[in-house]
XYZ file of C-alpha atoms in Angstrom:
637
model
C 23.770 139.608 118.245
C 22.302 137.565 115.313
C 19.514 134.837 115.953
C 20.561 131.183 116.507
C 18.208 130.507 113.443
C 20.260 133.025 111.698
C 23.701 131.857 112.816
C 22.355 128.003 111.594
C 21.488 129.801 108.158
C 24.650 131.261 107.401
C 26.323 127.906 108.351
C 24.363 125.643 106.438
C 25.064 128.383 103.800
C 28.551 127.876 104.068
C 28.349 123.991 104.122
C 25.985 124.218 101.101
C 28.999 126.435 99.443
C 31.768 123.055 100.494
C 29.514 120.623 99.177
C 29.195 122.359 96.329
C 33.209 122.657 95.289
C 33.961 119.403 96.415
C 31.322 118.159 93.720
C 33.182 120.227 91.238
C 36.256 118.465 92.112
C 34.932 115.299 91.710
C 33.145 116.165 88.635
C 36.702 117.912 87.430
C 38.563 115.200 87.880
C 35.917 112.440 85.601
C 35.472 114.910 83.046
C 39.117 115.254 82.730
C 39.283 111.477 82.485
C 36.237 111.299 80.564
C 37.951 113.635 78.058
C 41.270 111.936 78.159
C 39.664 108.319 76.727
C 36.992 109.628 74.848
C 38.854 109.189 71.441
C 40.078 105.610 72.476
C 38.208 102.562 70.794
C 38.986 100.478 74.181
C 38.575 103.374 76.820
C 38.221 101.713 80.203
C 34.559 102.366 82.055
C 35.489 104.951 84.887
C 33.786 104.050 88.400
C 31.505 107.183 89.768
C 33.793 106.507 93.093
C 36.967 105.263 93.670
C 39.687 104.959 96.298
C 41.604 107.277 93.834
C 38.487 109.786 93.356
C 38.322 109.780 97.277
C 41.656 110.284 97.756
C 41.923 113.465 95.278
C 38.969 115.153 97.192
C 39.753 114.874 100.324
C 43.158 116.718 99.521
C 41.518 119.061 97.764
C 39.309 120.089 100.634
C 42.310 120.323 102.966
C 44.019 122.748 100.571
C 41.031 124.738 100.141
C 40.849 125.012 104.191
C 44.771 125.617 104.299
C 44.442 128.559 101.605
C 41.068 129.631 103.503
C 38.639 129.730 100.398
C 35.533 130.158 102.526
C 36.530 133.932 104.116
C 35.065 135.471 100.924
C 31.425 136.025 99.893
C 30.169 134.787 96.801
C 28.332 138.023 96.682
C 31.623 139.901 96.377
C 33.380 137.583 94.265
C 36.423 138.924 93.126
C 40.016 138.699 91.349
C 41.399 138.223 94.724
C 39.304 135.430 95.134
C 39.934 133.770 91.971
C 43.394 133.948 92.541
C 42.985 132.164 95.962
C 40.428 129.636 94.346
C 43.777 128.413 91.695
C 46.403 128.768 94.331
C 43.918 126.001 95.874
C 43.949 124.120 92.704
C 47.684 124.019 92.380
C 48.362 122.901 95.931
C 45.595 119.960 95.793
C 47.557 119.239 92.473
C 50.815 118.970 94.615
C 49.254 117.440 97.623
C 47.723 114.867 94.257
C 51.470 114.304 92.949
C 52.403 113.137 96.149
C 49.375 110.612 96.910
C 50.175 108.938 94.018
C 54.425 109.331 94.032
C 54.253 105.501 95.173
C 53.110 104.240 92.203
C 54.874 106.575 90.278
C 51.461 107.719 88.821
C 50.272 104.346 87.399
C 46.597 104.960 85.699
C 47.226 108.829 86.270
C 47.574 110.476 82.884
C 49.839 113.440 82.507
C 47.293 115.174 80.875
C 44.788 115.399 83.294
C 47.188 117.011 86.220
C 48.451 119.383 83.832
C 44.649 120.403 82.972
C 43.602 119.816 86.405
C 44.220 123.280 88.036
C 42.906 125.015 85.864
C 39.604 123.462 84.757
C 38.836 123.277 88.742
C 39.752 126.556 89.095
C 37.277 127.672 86.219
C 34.573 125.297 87.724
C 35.026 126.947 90.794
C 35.254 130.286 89.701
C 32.416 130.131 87.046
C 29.766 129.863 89.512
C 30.891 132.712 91.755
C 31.066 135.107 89.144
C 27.646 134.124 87.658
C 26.060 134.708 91.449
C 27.483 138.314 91.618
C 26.570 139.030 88.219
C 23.305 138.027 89.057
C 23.264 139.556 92.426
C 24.603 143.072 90.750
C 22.286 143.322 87.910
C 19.362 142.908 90.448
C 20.711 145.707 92.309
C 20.839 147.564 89.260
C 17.183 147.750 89.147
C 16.878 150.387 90.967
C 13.889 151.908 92.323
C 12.092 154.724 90.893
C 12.019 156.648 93.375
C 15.764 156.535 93.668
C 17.906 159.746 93.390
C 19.887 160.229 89.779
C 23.472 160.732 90.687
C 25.825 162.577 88.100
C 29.541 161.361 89.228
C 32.365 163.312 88.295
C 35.866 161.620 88.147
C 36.272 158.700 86.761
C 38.899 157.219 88.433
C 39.538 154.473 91.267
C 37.349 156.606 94.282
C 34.657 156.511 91.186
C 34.331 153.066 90.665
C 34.235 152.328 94.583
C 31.350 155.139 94.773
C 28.970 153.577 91.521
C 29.664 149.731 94.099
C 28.776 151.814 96.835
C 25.437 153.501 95.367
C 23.978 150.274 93.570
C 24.312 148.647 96.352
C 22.477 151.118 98.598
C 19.221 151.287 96.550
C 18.770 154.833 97.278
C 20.871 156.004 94.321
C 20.809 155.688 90.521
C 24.163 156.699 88.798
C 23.118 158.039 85.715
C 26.486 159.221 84.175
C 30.068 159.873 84.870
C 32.265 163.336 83.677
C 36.030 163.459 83.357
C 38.882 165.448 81.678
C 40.800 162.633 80.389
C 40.121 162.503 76.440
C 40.881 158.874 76.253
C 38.164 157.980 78.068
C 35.454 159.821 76.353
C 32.840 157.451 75.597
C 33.843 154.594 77.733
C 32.033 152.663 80.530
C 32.572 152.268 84.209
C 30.303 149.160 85.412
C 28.150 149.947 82.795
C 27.288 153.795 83.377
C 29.146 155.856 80.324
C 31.234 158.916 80.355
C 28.881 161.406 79.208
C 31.859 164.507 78.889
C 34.213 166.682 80.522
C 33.695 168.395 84.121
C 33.177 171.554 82.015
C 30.074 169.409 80.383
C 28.265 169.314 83.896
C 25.930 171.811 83.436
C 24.358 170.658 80.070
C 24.818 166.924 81.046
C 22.886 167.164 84.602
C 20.184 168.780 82.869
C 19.903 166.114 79.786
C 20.678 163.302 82.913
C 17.841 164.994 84.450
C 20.956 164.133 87.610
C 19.690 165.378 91.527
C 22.681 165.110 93.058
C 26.199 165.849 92.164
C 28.810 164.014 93.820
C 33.108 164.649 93.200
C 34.943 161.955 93.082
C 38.157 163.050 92.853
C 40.071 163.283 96.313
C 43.318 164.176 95.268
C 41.914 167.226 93.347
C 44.466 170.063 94.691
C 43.186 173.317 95.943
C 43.144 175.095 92.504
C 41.597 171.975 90.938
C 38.604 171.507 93.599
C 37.849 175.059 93.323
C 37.279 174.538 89.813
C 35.042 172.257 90.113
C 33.097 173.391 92.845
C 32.286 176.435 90.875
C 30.831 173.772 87.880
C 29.005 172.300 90.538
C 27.512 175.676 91.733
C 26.687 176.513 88.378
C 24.405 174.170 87.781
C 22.167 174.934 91.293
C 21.984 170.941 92.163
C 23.321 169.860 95.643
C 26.759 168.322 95.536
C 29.002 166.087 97.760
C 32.118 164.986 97.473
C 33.858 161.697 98.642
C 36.655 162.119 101.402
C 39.937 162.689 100.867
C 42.400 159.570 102.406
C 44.056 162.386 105.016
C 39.875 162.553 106.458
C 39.779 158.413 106.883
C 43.335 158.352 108.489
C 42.129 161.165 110.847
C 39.002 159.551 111.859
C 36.837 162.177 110.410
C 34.975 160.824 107.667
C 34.809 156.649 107.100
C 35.749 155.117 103.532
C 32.914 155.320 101.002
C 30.592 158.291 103.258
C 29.897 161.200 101.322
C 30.242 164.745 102.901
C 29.797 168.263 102.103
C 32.363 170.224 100.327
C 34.098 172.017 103.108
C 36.100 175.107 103.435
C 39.232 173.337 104.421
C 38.848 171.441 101.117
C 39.212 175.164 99.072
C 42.782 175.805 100.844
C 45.504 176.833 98.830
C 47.668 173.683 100.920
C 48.332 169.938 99.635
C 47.910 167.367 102.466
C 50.490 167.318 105.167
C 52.369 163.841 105.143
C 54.286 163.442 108.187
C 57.066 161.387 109.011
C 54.450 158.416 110.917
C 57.927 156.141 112.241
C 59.910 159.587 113.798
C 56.385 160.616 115.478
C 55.550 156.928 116.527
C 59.368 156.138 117.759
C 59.078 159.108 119.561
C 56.003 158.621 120.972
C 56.095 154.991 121.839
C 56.069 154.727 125.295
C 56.044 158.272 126.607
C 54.354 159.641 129.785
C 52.764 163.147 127.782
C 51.181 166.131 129.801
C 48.917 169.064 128.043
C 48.310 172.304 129.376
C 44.936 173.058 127.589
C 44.288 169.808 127.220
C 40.318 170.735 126.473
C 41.026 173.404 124.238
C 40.752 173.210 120.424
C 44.272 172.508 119.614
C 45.013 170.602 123.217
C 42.197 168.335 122.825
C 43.270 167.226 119.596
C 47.446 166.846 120.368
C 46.182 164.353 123.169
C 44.088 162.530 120.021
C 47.114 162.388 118.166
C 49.639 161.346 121.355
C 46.985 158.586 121.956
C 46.455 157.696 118.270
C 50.276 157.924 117.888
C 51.597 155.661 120.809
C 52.008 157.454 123.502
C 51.313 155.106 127.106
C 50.127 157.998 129.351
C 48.427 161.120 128.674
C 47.795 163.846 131.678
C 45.242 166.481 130.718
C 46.038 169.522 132.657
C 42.915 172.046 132.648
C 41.609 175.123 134.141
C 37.681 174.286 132.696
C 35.982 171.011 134.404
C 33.505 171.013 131.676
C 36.414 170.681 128.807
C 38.276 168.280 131.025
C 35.265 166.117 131.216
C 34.338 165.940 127.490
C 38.292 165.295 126.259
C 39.047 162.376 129.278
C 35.660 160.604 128.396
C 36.552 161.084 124.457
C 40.089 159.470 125.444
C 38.856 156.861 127.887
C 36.128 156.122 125.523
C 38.117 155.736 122.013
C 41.432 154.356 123.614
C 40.730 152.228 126.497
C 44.588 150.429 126.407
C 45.866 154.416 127.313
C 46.004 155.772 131.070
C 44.103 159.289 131.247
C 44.677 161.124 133.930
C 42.886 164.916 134.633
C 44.607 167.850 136.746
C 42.256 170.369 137.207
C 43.626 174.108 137.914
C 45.590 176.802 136.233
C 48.520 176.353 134.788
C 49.968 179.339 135.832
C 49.339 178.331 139.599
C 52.765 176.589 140.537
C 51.444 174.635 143.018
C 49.503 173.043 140.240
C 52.576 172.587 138.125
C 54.258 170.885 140.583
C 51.795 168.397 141.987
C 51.182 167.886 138.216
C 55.089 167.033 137.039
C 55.814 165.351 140.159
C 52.747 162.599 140.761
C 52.908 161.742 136.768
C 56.533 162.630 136.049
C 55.994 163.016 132.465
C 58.333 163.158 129.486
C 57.159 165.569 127.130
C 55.332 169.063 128.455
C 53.282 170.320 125.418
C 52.003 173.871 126.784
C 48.859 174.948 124.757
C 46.908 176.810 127.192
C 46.287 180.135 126.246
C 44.541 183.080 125.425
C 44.619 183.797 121.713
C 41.506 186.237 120.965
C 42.974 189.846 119.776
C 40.499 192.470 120.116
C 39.541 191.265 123.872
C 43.140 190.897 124.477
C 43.879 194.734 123.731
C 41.794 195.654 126.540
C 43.184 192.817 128.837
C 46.921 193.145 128.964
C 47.523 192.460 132.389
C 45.352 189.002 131.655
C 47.465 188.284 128.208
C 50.240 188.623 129.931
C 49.351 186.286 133.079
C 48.048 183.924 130.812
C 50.791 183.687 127.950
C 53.723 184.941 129.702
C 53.823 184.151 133.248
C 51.825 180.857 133.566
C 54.591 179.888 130.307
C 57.832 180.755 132.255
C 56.338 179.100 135.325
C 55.260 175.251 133.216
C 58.764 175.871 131.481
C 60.798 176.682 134.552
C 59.290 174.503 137.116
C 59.850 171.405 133.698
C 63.236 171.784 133.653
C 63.889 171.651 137.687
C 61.983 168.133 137.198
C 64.176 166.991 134.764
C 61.289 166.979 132.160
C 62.776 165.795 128.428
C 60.797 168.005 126.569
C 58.837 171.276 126.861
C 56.959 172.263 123.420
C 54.951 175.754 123.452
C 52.253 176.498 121.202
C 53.125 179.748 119.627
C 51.577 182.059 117.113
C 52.298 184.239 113.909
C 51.014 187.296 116.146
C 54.522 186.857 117.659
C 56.153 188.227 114.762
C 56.433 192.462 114.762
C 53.790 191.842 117.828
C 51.496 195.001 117.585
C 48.769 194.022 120.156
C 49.073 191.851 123.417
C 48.345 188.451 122.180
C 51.471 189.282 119.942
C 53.401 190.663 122.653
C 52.565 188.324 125.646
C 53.183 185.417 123.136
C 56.899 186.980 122.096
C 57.864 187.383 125.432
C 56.962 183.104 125.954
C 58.967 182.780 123.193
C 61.933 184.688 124.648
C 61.638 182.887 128.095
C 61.505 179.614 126.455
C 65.236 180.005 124.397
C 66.066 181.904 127.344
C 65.832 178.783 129.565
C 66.964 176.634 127.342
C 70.653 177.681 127.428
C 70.630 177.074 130.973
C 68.437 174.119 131.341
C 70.555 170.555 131.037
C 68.291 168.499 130.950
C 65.346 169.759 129.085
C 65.072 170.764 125.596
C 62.590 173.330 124.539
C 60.777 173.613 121.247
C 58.598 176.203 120.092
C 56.138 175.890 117.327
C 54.455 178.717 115.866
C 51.758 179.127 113.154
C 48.742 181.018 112.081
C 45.065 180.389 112.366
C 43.096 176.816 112.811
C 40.140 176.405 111.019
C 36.802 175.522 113.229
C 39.023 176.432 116.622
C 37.247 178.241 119.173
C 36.998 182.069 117.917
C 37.906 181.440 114.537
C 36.146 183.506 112.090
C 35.097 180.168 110.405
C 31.899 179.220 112.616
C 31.602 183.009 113.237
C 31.038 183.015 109.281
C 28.858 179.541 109.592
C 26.846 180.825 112.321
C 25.935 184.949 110.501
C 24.976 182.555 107.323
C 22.478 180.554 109.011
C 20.873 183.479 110.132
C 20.732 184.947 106.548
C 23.478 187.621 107.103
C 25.064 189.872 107.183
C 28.978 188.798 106.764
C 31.260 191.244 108.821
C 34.813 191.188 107.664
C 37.336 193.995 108.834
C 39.105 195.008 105.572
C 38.602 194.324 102.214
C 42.364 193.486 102.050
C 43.059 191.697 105.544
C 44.304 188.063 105.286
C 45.436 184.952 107.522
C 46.928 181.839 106.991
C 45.343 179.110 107.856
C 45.538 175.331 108.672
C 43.107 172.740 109.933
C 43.694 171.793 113.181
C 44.984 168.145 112.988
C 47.165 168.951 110.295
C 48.555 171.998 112.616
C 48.567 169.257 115.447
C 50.734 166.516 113.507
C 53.427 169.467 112.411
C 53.421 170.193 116.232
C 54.261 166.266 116.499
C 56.528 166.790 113.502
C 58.594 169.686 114.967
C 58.768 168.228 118.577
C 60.346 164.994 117.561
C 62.872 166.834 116.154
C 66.391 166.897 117.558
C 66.870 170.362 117.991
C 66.966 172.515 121.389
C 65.440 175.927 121.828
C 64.175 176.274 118.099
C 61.365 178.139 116.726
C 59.993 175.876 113.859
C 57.358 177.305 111.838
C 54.806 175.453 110.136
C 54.227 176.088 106.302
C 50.799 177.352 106.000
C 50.440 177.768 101.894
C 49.554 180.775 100.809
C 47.893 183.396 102.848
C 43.970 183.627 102.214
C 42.172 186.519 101.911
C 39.105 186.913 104.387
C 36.554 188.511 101.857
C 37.331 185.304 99.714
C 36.970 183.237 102.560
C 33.441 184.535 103.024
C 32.551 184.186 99.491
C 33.546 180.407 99.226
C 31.367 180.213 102.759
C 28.515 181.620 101.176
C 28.893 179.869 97.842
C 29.217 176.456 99.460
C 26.139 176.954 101.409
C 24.386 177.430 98.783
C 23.371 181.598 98.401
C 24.901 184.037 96.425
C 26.992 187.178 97.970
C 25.943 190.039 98.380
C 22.829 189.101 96.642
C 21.581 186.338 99.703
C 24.170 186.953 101.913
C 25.149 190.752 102.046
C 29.061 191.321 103.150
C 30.018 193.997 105.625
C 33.191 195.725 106.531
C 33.659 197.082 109.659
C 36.596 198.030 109.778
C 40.092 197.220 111.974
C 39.608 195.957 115.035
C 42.216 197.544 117.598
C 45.734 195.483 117.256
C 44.559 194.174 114.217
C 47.247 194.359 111.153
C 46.206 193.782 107.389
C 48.561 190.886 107.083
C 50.078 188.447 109.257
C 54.546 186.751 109.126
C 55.543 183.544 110.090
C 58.885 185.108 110.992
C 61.037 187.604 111.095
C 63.189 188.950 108.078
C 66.567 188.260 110.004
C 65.369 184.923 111.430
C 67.079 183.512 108.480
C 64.422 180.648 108.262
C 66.322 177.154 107.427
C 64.407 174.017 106.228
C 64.129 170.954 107.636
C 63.826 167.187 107.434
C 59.914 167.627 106.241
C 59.202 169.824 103.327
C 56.378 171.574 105.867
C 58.250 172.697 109.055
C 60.552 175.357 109.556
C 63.405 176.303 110.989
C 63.942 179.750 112.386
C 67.171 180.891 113.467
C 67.513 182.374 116.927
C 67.217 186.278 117.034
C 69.737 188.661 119.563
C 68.302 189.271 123.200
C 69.615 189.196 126.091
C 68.296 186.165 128.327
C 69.461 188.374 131.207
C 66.964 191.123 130.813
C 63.912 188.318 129.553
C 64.736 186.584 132.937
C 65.677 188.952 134.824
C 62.293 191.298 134.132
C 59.806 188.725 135.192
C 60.057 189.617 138.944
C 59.128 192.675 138.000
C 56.404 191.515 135.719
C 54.865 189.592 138.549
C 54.735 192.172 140.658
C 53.237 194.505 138.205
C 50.602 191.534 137.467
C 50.207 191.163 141.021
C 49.179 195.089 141.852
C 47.109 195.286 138.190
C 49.715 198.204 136.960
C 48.589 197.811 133.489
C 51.220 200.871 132.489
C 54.116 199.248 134.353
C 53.366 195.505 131.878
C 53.282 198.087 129.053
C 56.480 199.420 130.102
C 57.925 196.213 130.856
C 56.843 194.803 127.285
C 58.356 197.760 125.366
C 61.732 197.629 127.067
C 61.860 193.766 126.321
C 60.367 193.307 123.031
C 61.687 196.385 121.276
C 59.906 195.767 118.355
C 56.307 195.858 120.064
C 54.760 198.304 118.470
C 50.988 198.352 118.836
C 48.144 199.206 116.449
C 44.945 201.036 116.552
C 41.905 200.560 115.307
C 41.741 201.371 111.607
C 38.398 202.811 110.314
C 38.167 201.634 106.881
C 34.667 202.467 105.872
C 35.146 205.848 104.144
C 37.405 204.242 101.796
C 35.264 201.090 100.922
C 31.825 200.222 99.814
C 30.213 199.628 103.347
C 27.937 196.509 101.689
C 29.194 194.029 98.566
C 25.731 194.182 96.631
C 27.702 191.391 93.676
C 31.153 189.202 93.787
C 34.054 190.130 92.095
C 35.129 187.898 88.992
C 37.503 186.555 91.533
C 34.936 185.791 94.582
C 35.592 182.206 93.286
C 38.321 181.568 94.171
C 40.729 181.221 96.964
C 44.620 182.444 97.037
């Protein structure tokens, strides 16, 4: 809390500031007069102060307190501010014609209302702009010891970053790079466009630039790769500013620079959702998570609370994850109700305590296990995990009357061929399965490939083998993924479930698939070594249930799209509910007595198109190490 002696200083400040424009309103208003006569042999002597003087200032001051003039700092003067400072000028002019209406403007020349708004308006103005002139050019001066920025873009996000860095101290812009030709040799606040991006190299060294910061957020994928590589080139540290997706989402503020990221290198333009279906559908609701902790439950119950919902329940099995996510919510959104059920969600007695003391309106079921090669030796725990505890949320939702049950699926469902896959199909199954019975409830599944920075992804895994200096394991040479960050894969969840569908399998558009070896390179690149040089890569080979390449559905699914350009819509495959339903007993009790070949069987007889593979030893057919990067290590498909 500031001072009183500092609170008195910005106030008399302030006061200084009214005294001074109501001086220039009285001086406006005699030289106007002054001007009017001055050619006149017989010009009448004008009194310093006058009932007519008074008048026109105190108007004046009530029109600049009506348009609220004294909001803005002269220090950031600007056109907004000017414009307010003459909408001021022509109301006081108004509020003048109707003063002096009663003597239909007797001793008022026409002249000097006509000239009046605008010569207060530049006598107002003048001052302003002089005092952030001033106030700029002394920030200018930097200090020596301040680091020489090279910007490159020279756009909109460019001319907010040079404010930004003057104003710091820290910083000293030395030059700006861009690809548009018509700007070659122009200025930006007085720093000059030294060249093109492809100039960086040559320019930073002749700059004698430190730092390299992008300025360009709506750079696509291709174009940011680009330039990263210029930026690498050089061997100077870059940044880049954040995209407007990373201020909506909370995770970077306006104006902060960050580190290039690997989610900025995806082959994927930002995901615009439809904000007024999410929010109407939202508004209001009671919302339950299974795996409400978890990397993608945590963050659906950021974007229910963000989004409108009025209650969120936080169903999970770990206290400690429980903990961090209700303080988080409690914490960031303290209008929402949190409330925490601890157990498993594959416990119906948990299920039902849960559905019936919150009686919620929308189920999103995220809990899970999702890691494949501990899966493959864990069937009977995929399967009591992904299968079971998922018919028993979904069935035990729909005898509540729930509205809406949405489970968190995954590409591993499609042509399963290890238990994650298969456990995860069979969900599937149950969940169109119930909803042709259910009348109340409609089900949605959403399905899509791998999150970026979730628990187990092969992002930190990566982060964490190049901090130790190496090696990089990757499985194949070939193998690839799709991948999405998770909020984006959180707001297509939102997306899909506010849908109007029942029992549909949406699928989230992922971009292209990215190959892992590339991944690895950008990794390495972007923290600064080279591959294979610094940061050796190693394959090891497939990992049991592993495949080369991952679908986000079936060939006969006969994918439709949908209202957003990024969801989905796959049509429903032949089963028969009967035998999904009706093999569940049967599944339990096999669960129940740990008859890992009687799941197997189960699985095979249900999902006919489980078809598991082994691990595939790929090490006598590739180089073991990567001692250089391909020509393409660059980039990312």
């Amino acid at each position: 809390m500031a001072s009183w002696h500092e609170r008195f200083a910005g106030g008399g400040l302030r006061y200084a500031v009214m005294l001074h424009d109501l001086v220039m309103v009285w001086l406006c208003w005699q030289l106007l007069f002054a001007a009017r006569y001055a050619m006149l042999d017989n010009a009448p002597v004008l009194p310093l102060f006058s009932l007519d003087v008074a008048g026109v200032v105190v108007l004046q001051a009530l029109a600049f307190w009506k348009v609220g003039l004294y909001r803005g700092l002269w220090r950031f003067a600007s056109v907004a501010d000017l414009i307010n400072i003459f909408k001021a000028s022509f109301i006081g002019l108004l509020a003048i014609l109707v003063l002096f209406s009663y003597r239909r403007l007797d001793g008022i020349p026409i002249s000097v209302l006509v000239v009046y708004p605008f010569a207060l308006s530049a006598l107002l103005g003048s001052p302003r702009l002089l005092y952030r002139a001033w106030k700029d050019y002394q920030t200018v001066q930097s200090d020596a010891r301040a680091r020489r920025v090279l910007v490159l873009g020279a756009g909109q996000a460019a001319e907010s970053l040079i404010k930004d860095i003057r104003r710091s101290g820290d910083y000293e812009p030395v030059g700006l790079l861009d690809d548009s030709s018509h700007l070659q040799g122009a200025q930006l606040h007085g720093i000059p466009i030294l060249g093109m991006l492809g100039d960086v190299a040559a320019v930073a060294k002749e700059t004698d630039a430190k730092l390299l910061v992008i300025a360009i957020p709506t750079l696509g994928a291709a174009g940011m790769q680009r330039v990263v590589a210029l930026c690498e080139s050089t061997g100077l540290p870059f940044r880049t500013v954040p995209r407007l997706n990373d201020i909506l989402e909370g995770s970077s503020l306006p104006g902060q620079l960050k580190e290039v990221a690997i989610e900025d290198l995806l082959g994927r333009k930002p995901i615009l959702p439809d904000w007024a279906l999410i929010r109407g559908w939202l508004r209001g609701r009671t919302v339950l998570v299974t795996g409400g902790g978890g990397s993608i439950g945590s963050e659906l119950c950021r974007q229910c609370a963000r989004h409108g919902a009025a209650r969120l329940v936080v169903l999970e099995i770990s206290e400690l994850l429980m903990l961090n996510i209700q303080a988080e919510l409690r914490r960031n959104f303290p209008d929402l109700q949190v409330q925490g059920v601890l157990g498993d969600c594959g416990d119906p007695a948990v299920i039902r305590h849960a559905l019936k003391s919150y009686n919620p309106d929308t189920v999103f079921h995220a809990a899970a296990y999702k890691q494949v090669p501990l899966l493959e030796n864990q069937l009977r725990e995929a399967v009591r995990n992904n299968t079971l505890a998922t018919e028993c949320v979904a069935t035990a939702c729909t005898e509540s009357g729930v509205e809406n049950f949405v489970f968190i699926s995954t590409d591993k469902a499609v042509d399963p061929a290890n238990a994650l896959g298969a456990s995860k199909r069979y969900a599937e199954m149950v969940c169109q399965s119930l909803n042709k019975r259910a009348m109340q409830t409609r089900f949605v599944t959403v399905r899509f490939g791998n999150v970026l920075g979730s628990v187990g992804s092969v992002v930190p895994l990566f982060r964490e083998q190049i901090s130790k200096g190496g090696p990089i394991t990757v499985t194949h040479p070939e193998v690839s993924r799709y991948f999405m960050t998770i909020p984006e894969a959180c707001l297509l969840i939102l997306q899909a479930a506010a849908s109007s569908s029942r029992g549909a399998i949406y699928m989230l558009d992922m971009g292209e698939p990215v190959l892992i070896r590339h991944l690895a390179e950008q990794m390495i690149r972007l923290a600064g070594k080279v591959p294979g040089a610094d940061i050796p890569i190693v394959y090891t080979g497939l990992r049991a249930g592993e495949k080369l390449h991952e679908s986000l559905f079936y060939d006969d699914e006969n994918c439709q799209p949908t209202s957003h350009p990024k969801v989905l819509e796959a049509g429903v495959r032949e089963f028969s509910p009967e035998l999904v339903l009706g093999n569940i007993a049967a599944l339990r009790r096999a669960v129940a007595n740990y008859d890992v070949d009687a799941i197997r069987d189960i699985l095979f007889t249900t999902i006919p198109e489980f078809s598991p593979v082994q691990a595939q030893d790929v090490r006598s057919v590739t180089a073991n190490v990567v001692p250089f990067p391909s020509k393409e290590a660059g980039r990312i498909h």
